[in-house]
Coordinates of C-alpha atoms in Angstrom, one line a residue:
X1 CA 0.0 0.0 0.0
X2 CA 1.5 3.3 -1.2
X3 CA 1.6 4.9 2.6
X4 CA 3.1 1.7 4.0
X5 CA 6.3 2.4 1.9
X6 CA 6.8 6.1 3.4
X7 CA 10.0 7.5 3.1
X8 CA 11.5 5.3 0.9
X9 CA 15.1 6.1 -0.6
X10 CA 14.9 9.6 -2.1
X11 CA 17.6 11.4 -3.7
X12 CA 19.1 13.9 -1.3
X13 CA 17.3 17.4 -1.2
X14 CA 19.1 20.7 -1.9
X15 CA 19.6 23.2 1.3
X16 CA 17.2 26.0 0.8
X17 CA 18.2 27.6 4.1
X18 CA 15.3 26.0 6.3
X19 CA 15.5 22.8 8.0
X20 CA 13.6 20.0 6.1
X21 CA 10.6 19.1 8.4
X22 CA 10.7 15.4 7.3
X23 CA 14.1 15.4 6.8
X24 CA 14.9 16.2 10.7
X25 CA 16.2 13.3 12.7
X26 CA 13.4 13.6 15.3
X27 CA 11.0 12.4 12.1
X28 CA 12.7 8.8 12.8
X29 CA 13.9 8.6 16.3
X30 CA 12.0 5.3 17.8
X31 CA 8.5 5.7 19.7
X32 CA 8.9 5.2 23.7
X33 CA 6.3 2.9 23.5
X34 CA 6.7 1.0 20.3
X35 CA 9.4 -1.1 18.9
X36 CA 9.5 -0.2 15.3
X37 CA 12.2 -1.3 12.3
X38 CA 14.0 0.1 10.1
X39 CA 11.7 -0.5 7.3
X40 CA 8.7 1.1 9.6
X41 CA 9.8 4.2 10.2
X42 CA 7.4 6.9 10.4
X43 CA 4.3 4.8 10.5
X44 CA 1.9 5.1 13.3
X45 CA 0.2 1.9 14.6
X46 CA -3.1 3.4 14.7
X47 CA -3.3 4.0 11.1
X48 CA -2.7 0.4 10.4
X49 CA -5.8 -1.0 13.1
X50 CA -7.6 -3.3 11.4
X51 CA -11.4 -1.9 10.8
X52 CA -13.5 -3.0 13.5
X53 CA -16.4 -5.1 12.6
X54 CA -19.8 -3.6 11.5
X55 CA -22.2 -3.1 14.9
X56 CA -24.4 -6.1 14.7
X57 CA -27.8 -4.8 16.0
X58 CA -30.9 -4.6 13.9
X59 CA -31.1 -1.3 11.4
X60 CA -28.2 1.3 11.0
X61 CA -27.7 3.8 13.5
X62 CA -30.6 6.5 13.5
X63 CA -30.8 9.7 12.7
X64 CA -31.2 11.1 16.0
X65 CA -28.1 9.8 16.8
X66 CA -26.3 11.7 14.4
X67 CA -27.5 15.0 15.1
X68 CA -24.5 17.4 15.8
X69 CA -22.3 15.2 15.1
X70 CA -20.6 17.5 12.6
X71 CA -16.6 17.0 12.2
X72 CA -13.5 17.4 10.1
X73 CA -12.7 14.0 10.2
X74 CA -10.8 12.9 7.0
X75 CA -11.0 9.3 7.3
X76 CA -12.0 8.1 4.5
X77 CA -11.2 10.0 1.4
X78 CA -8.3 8.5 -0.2
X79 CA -5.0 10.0 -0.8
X80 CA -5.8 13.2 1.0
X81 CA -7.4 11.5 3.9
X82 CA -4.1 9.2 4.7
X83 CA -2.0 12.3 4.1
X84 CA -4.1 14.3 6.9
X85 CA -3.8 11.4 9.1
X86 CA -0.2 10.9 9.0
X87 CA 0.9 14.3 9.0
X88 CA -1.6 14.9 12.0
X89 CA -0.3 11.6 14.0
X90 CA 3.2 13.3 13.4
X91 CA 2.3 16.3 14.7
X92 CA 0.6 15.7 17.7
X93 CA 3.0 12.2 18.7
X94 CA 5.8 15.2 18.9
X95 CA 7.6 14.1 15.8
X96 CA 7.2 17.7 14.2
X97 CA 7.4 19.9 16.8
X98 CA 6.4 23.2 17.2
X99 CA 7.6 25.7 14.0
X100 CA 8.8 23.1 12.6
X101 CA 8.4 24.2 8.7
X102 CA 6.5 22.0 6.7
X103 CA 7.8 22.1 2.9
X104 CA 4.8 21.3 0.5
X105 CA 7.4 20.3 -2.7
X106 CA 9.1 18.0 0.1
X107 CA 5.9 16.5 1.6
X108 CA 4.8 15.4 -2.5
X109 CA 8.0 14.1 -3.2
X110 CA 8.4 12.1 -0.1
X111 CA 5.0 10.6 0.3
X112 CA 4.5 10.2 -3.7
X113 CA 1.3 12.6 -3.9
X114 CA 0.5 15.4 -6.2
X115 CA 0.8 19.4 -5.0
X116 CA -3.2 19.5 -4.6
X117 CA -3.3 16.8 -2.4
X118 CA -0.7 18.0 -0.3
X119 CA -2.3 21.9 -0.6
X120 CA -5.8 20.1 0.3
X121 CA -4.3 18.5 3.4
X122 CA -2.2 21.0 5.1
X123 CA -6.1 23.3 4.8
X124 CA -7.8 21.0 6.5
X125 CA -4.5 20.6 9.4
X126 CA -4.7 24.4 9.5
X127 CA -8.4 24.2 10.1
X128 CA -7.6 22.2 13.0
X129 CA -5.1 24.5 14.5
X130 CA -2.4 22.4 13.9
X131 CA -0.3 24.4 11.2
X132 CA -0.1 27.7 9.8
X133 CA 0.4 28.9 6.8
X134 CA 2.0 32.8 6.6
X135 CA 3.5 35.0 3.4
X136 CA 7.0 35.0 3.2
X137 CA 7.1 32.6 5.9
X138 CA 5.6 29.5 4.8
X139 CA 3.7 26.3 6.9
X140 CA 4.2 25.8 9.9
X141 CA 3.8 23.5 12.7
X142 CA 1.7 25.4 15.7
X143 CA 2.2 25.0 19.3
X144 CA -0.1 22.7 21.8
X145 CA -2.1 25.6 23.1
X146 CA -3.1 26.5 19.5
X147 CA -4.9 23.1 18.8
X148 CA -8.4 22.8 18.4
X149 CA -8.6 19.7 21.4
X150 CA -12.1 19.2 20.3
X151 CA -11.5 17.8 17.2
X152 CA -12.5 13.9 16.8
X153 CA -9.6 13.7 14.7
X154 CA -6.8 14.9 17.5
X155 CA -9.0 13.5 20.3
X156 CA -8.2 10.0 18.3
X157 CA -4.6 11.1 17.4
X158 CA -4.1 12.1 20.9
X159 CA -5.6 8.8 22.3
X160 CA -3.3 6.3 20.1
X161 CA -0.5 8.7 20.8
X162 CA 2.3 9.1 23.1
X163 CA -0.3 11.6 24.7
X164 CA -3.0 8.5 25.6
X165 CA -3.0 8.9 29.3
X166 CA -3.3 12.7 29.3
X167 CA -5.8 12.5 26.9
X168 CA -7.7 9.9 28.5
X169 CA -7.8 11.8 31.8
X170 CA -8.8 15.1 30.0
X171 CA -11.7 13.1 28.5
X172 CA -13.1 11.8 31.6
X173 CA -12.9 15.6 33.3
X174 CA -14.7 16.9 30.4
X175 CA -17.6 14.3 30.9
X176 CA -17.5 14.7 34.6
X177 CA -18.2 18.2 34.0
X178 CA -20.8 18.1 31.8
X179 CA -22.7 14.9 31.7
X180 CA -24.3 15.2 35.1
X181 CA -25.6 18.5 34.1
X182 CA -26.9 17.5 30.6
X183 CA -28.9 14.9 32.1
X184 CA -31.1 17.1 34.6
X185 CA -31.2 19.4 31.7
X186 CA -32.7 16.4 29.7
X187 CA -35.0 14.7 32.0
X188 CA -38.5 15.2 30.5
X189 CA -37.6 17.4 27.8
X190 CA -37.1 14.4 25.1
X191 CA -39.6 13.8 22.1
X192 CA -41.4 10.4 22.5
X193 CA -39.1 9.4 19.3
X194 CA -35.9 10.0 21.3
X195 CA -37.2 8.3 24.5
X196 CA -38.1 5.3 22.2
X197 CA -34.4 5.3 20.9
X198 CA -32.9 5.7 24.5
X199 CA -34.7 2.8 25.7
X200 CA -33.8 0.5 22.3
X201 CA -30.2 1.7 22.9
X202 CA -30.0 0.4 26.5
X203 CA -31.9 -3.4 25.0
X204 CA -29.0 -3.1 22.8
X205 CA -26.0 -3.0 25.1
X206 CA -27.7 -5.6 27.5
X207 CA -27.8 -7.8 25.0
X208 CA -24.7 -7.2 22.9
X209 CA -23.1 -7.1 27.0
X210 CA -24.4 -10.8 27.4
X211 CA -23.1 -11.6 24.4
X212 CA -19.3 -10.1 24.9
X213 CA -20.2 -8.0 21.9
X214 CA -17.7 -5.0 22.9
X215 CA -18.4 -3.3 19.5
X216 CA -22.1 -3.2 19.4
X217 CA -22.4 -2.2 22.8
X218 CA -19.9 0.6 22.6
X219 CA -21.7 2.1 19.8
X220 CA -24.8 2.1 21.3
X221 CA -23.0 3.5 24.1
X222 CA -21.8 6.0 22.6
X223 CA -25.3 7.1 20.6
X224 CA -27.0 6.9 23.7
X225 CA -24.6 9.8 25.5
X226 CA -24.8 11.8 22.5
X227 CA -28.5 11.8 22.8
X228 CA -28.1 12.9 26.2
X229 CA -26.7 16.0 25.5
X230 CA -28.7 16.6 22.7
X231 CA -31.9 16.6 24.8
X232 CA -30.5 19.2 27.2
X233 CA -31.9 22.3 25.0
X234 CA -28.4 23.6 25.2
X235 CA -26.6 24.4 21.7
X236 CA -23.3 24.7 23.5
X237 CA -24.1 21.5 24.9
X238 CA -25.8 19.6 22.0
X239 CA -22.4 20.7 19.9
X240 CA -20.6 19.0 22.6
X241 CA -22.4 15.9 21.7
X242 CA -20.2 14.4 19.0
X243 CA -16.8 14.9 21.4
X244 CA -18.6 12.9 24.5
X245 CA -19.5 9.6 21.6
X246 CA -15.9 10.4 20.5
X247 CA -14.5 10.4 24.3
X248 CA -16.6 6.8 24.9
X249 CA -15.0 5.4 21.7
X250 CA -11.2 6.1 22.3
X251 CA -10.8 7.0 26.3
X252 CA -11.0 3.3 28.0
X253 CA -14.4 2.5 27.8
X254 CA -16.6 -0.3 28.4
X255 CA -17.1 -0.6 24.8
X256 CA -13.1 -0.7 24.2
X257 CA -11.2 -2.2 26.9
X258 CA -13.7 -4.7 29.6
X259 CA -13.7 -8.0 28.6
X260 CA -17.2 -7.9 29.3
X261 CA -19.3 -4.9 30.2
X262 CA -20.9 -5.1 33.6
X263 CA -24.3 -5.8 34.6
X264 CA -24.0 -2.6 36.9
X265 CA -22.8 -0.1 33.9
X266 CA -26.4 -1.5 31.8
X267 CA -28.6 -1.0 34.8
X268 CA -27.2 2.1 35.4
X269 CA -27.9 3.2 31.7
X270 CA -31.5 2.2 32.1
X271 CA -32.2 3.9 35.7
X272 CA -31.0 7.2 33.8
X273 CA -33.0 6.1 30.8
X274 CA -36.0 5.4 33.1
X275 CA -35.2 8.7 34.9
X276 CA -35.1 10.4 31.5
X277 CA -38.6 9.5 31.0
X278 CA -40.4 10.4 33.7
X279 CA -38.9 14.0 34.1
X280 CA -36.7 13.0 37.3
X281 CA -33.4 15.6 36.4
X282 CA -31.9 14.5 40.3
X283 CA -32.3 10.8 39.3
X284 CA -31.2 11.3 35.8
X285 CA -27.8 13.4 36.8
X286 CA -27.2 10.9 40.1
X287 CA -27.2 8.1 37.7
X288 CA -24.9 9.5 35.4
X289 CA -22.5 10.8 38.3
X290 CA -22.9 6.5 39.3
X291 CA -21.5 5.5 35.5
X292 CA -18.8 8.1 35.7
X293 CA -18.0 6.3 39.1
X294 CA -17.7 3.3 37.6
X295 CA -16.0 3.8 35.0
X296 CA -13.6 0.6 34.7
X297 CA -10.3 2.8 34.6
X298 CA -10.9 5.2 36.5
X299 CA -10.2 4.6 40.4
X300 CA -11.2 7.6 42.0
X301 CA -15.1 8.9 42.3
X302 CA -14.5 12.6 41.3
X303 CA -11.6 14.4 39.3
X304 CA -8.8 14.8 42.0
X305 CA -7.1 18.1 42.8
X306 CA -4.0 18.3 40.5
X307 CA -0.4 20.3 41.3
X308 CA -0.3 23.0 38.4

């Protein structure tokens, strides 16, 4: 596969005065937490995951489930779409650091793709906050703090990364923060259509859970905290939606890392379901506080206090 043969023998490149972004040693130094060869160099694991198998439940997922889920993931689009993800998994693994230049004839040559693929890509990385792009001064890699952390796509670069237990961490204070809210928001403030879904949703991960099916449940998982938020009549919220399903997908959830999900984490689902219905916003936010609690890799109750 053309990106499995990156960096391949290239003649040398001329000294224009700039350090050569993929040229710079740090491009190949070894990951601390892989062992990689030679003939691997600058390929990240993630990007060669095997696609998980399709969600076996009846019907695909609804439509409620997909509201405000909009994103600039790039999955899925050929050329362009690999080049996005392994420039991104360079950028935020560490390997390009911050002003590092990025040199568009140099990116084509080196991973064998036309100028408007590489023009395409480094738009949709500066749309992320991850490069810019000046006069006279070229594209360049941007610091940390400049990062749009809400993207799905460097949420799941982050999460396969070097970064995976800072990300992970960050993930579960974000939902602390706001789950328990969205659900008294919610309570009794879903259309019968929604409450219908919620209640197939939590069917779905009891049986998929009894079954050991990880993917199915953490999908339906995943739909049914996006709905949450969805229902809260927030907009802030609701746009939040998408990064919570994203968070359950990549940050140690049941769905992704239990051998089997527990019988606790589904009842818990359908008291907040059940709370849902009725109206009952204390029920409905103590049961969510309850799943954050159990959450199978996290040990504490509550976000502790951190030394800054």
């Amino acid at each position: 596969m053309l990106f499995r043969r990156i960096l391949k023998a290239a003649p040398p490149i001329a000294d224009k005065g700039a350090v050569s972004t993929l040229a710079h040693p740090t491009m190949t130094a070894a990951r601390a937490a892989e062992s990689i060869s030679a003939g691997e160099l600058d390929r990240f694991p993630y990007a060669d995951r095997p696609t998980p198998p399709a969600p076996r439940w009846e019907g695909a997922e609804s439509e409620l489930g997909r509201v405000g889920r909009k994103t600039t993931s790039s999955r899925g689009r050929g050329l362009h779409g690999q080049l996005v993800q392994q420039l991104g998994q360079m950028i935020v693994s560490g390997d390009l650091g911050a002003d590092r230049p990025l040199v568009p004839e140099e990116i084509g040559q080196r991973f064998e793709v036309s100028r408007t693929v590489v023009r395409e890509s480094l738009r949709v990385l500066e749309a992320k906050g991850l490069v810019s792009a000046r006069p006279n001064v070229g594209t360049r890699v941007r610091p940390v703090g400049d990062w749009n952390l809400l993207d799905p796509d460097i949420i799941e670069w982050r999460a396969f990364g070097p970064q995976r237990d800072e990300q992970r961490r960050e993930l579960f204070e974000l939902r602390w923060a706001i789950e328990p809210l969205a659900a008294r928001l919610a309570a009794g403030h879903g259309r019968e259509d929604v409450q219908a879904r919620l209640v197939e949703l939590t069917e779905i991960m009891g049986h998929a859970g009894a079954q050991g099916d990880l993917v199915s449940y953490g999908r339906a998982d995943a739909e049914l905290h996006g709905l949450v938020l969805q229902m809260a009549g927030n907009r802030m919220l609701e746009h939040l939606s998408g990064i919570v399903s994203c968070a359950l997908q990549v940050s140690g959830g049941p769905g992704t890392t239990c051998e089997r999900p527990s019988d606790s984490a589904v009842s818990l689902h359908a008291r907040l379901v059940d709370a849902l219905g009725i109206g009952d916003g204390t029920a409905a936010e103590a049961a969510v506080r309850a799943l954050l609690t159990v959450h199978p890799d996290v040990e504490h109750a509550v976000p502790a206090p951190r030394e800054h």
